[in-house]
């Protein structure tokens, strides 16, 4: 058997009910970390239930920007 190859991809979208504030620019801020935690949880749940679910390894929110 051959080992599976991991593929990285980027998803960009707009969250219309989350007002952008400057503390979302700082990965060390409490607001960034809390928002990142929520986004990772929701995206993980969504993608695990999708057609890529069997091979899905997880997601990582890297930044917020969408003012």
PDB file of C-alpha atoms in Angstrom:
ATOM      1  CA  UNK A   1       0.000   0.000   0.000  1.00  0.00           C
ATOM      2  CA  UNK A   2       1.049   3.598  -0.481  1.00  0.00           C
ATOM      3  CA  UNK A   3       0.850   6.348   2.085  1.00  0.00           C
ATOM      4  CA  UNK A   4      -1.840   8.977   1.623  1.00  0.00           C
ATOM      5  CA  UNK A   5      -0.696  12.379   0.469  1.00  0.00           C
ATOM      6  CA  UNK A   6      -1.929  15.331   2.490  1.00  0.00           C
ATOM      7  CA  UNK A   7      -3.260  18.269   0.506  1.00  0.00           C
ATOM      8  CA  UNK A   8      -3.575  21.759   1.945  1.00  0.00           C
ATOM      9  CA  UNK A   9      -6.190  24.137   0.638  1.00  0.00           C
ATOM     10  CA  UNK A  10      -7.409  27.597   1.532  1.00  0.00           C
ATOM     11  CA  UNK A  11     -11.009  28.604   2.099  1.00  0.00           C
ATOM     12  CA  UNK A  12     -11.996  32.269   2.237  1.00  0.00           C
ATOM     13  CA  UNK A  13     -15.435  33.408   3.276  1.00  0.00           C
ATOM     14  CA  UNK A  14     -17.265  36.280   4.918  1.00  0.00           C
ATOM     15  CA  UNK A  15     -18.809  36.059   8.367  1.00  0.00           C
ATOM     16  CA  UNK A  16     -21.568  38.637   8.228  1.00  0.00           C
ATOM     17  CA  UNK A  17     -22.475  38.611  11.918  1.00  0.00           C
ATOM     18  CA  UNK A  18     -18.955  39.100  13.293  1.00  0.00           C
ATOM     19  CA  UNK A  19     -17.905  42.755  13.232  1.00  0.00           C
ATOM     20  CA  UNK A  20     -14.211  43.106  12.475  1.00  0.00           C
ATOM     21  CA  UNK A  21     -12.137  44.765  15.168  1.00  0.00           C
ATOM     22  CA  UNK A  22      -8.421  45.466  15.268  1.00  0.00           C
ATOM     23  CA  UNK A  23      -7.814  42.825  17.949  1.00  0.00           C
ATOM     24  CA  UNK A  24      -8.629  40.183  15.323  1.00  0.00           C
ATOM     25  CA  UNK A  25      -5.333  41.184  13.663  1.00  0.00           C
ATOM     26  CA  UNK A  26      -3.379  39.997  16.702  1.00  0.00           C
ATOM     27  CA  UNK A  27      -3.071  36.188  17.014  1.00  0.00           C
ATOM     28  CA  UNK A  28      -2.185  36.660  20.683  1.00  0.00           C
ATOM     29  CA  UNK A  29      -5.370  38.554  21.585  1.00  0.00           C
ATOM     30  CA  UNK A  30      -8.128  36.871  23.560  1.00  0.00           C
ATOM     31  CA  UNK A  31     -10.688  37.769  20.868  1.00  0.00           C
ATOM     32  CA  UNK A  32      -8.577  36.231  18.099  1.00  0.00           C
ATOM     33  CA  UNK A  33      -8.004  33.018  20.064  1.00  0.00           C
ATOM     34  CA  UNK A  34     -11.676  32.684  21.038  1.00  0.00           C
ATOM     35  CA  UNK A  35     -12.858  33.325  17.472  1.00  0.00           C
ATOM     36  CA  UNK A  36     -10.229  30.945  16.092  1.00  0.00           C
ATOM     37  CA  UNK A  37     -11.344  28.219  18.506  1.00  0.00           C
ATOM     38  CA  UNK A  38     -15.004  28.605  17.487  1.00  0.00           C
ATOM     39  CA  UNK A  39     -14.183  28.696  13.764  1.00  0.00           C
ATOM     40  CA  UNK A  40     -11.950  25.615  13.948  1.00  0.00           C
ATOM     41  CA  UNK A  41     -14.623  23.686  15.845  1.00  0.00           C
ATOM     42  CA  UNK A  42     -17.392  24.613  13.415  1.00  0.00           C
ATOM     43  CA  UNK A  43     -15.314  24.011  10.300  1.00  0.00           C
ATOM     44  CA  UNK A  44     -13.997  20.694  11.599  1.00  0.00           C
ATOM     45  CA  UNK A  45     -17.538  19.546  12.312  1.00  0.00           C
ATOM     46  CA  UNK A  46     -18.786  20.676   8.898  1.00  0.00           C
ATOM     47  CA  UNK A  47     -15.940  19.137   6.914  1.00  0.00           C
ATOM     48  CA  UNK A  48     -15.955  15.853   8.830  1.00  0.00           C
ATOM     49  CA  UNK A  49     -19.578  15.418   7.736  1.00  0.00           C
ATOM     50  CA  UNK A  50     -18.814  16.255   4.088  1.00  0.00           C
ATOM     51  CA  UNK A  51     -17.639  14.045   1.251  1.00  0.00           C
ATOM     52  CA  UNK A  52     -14.015  14.611   2.314  1.00  0.00           C
ATOM     53  CA  UNK A  53     -14.815  13.516   5.872  1.00  0.00           C
ATOM     54  CA  UNK A  54     -13.140  10.096   5.685  1.00  0.00           C
ATOM     55  CA  UNK A  55      -9.765  11.660   4.860  1.00  0.00           C
ATOM     56  CA  UNK A  56     -10.164  15.033   6.587  1.00  0.00           C
ATOM     57  CA  UNK A  57      -7.324  15.738   9.048  1.00  0.00           C
ATOM     58  CA  UNK A  58      -8.443  19.054  10.542  1.00  0.00           C
ATOM     59  CA  UNK A  59      -8.369  22.749   9.853  1.00  0.00           C
ATOM     60  CA  UNK A  60      -6.499  25.761  11.115  1.00  0.00           C
ATOM     61  CA  UNK A  61      -7.740  29.348  11.115  1.00  0.00           C
ATOM     62  CA  UNK A  62      -4.691  31.457  10.347  1.00  0.00           C
ATOM     63  CA  UNK A  63      -6.029  34.992  10.209  1.00  0.00           C
ATOM     64  CA  UNK A  64      -9.007  37.296  10.097  1.00  0.00           C
ATOM     65  CA  UNK A  65      -9.108  40.321   7.873  1.00  0.00           C
ATOM     66  CA  UNK A  66     -13.003  40.253   5.695  1.00  0.00           C
ATOM     67  CA  UNK A  67     -13.363  45.659   6.883  1.00  0.00           C
TER      68      UNK A  67
END
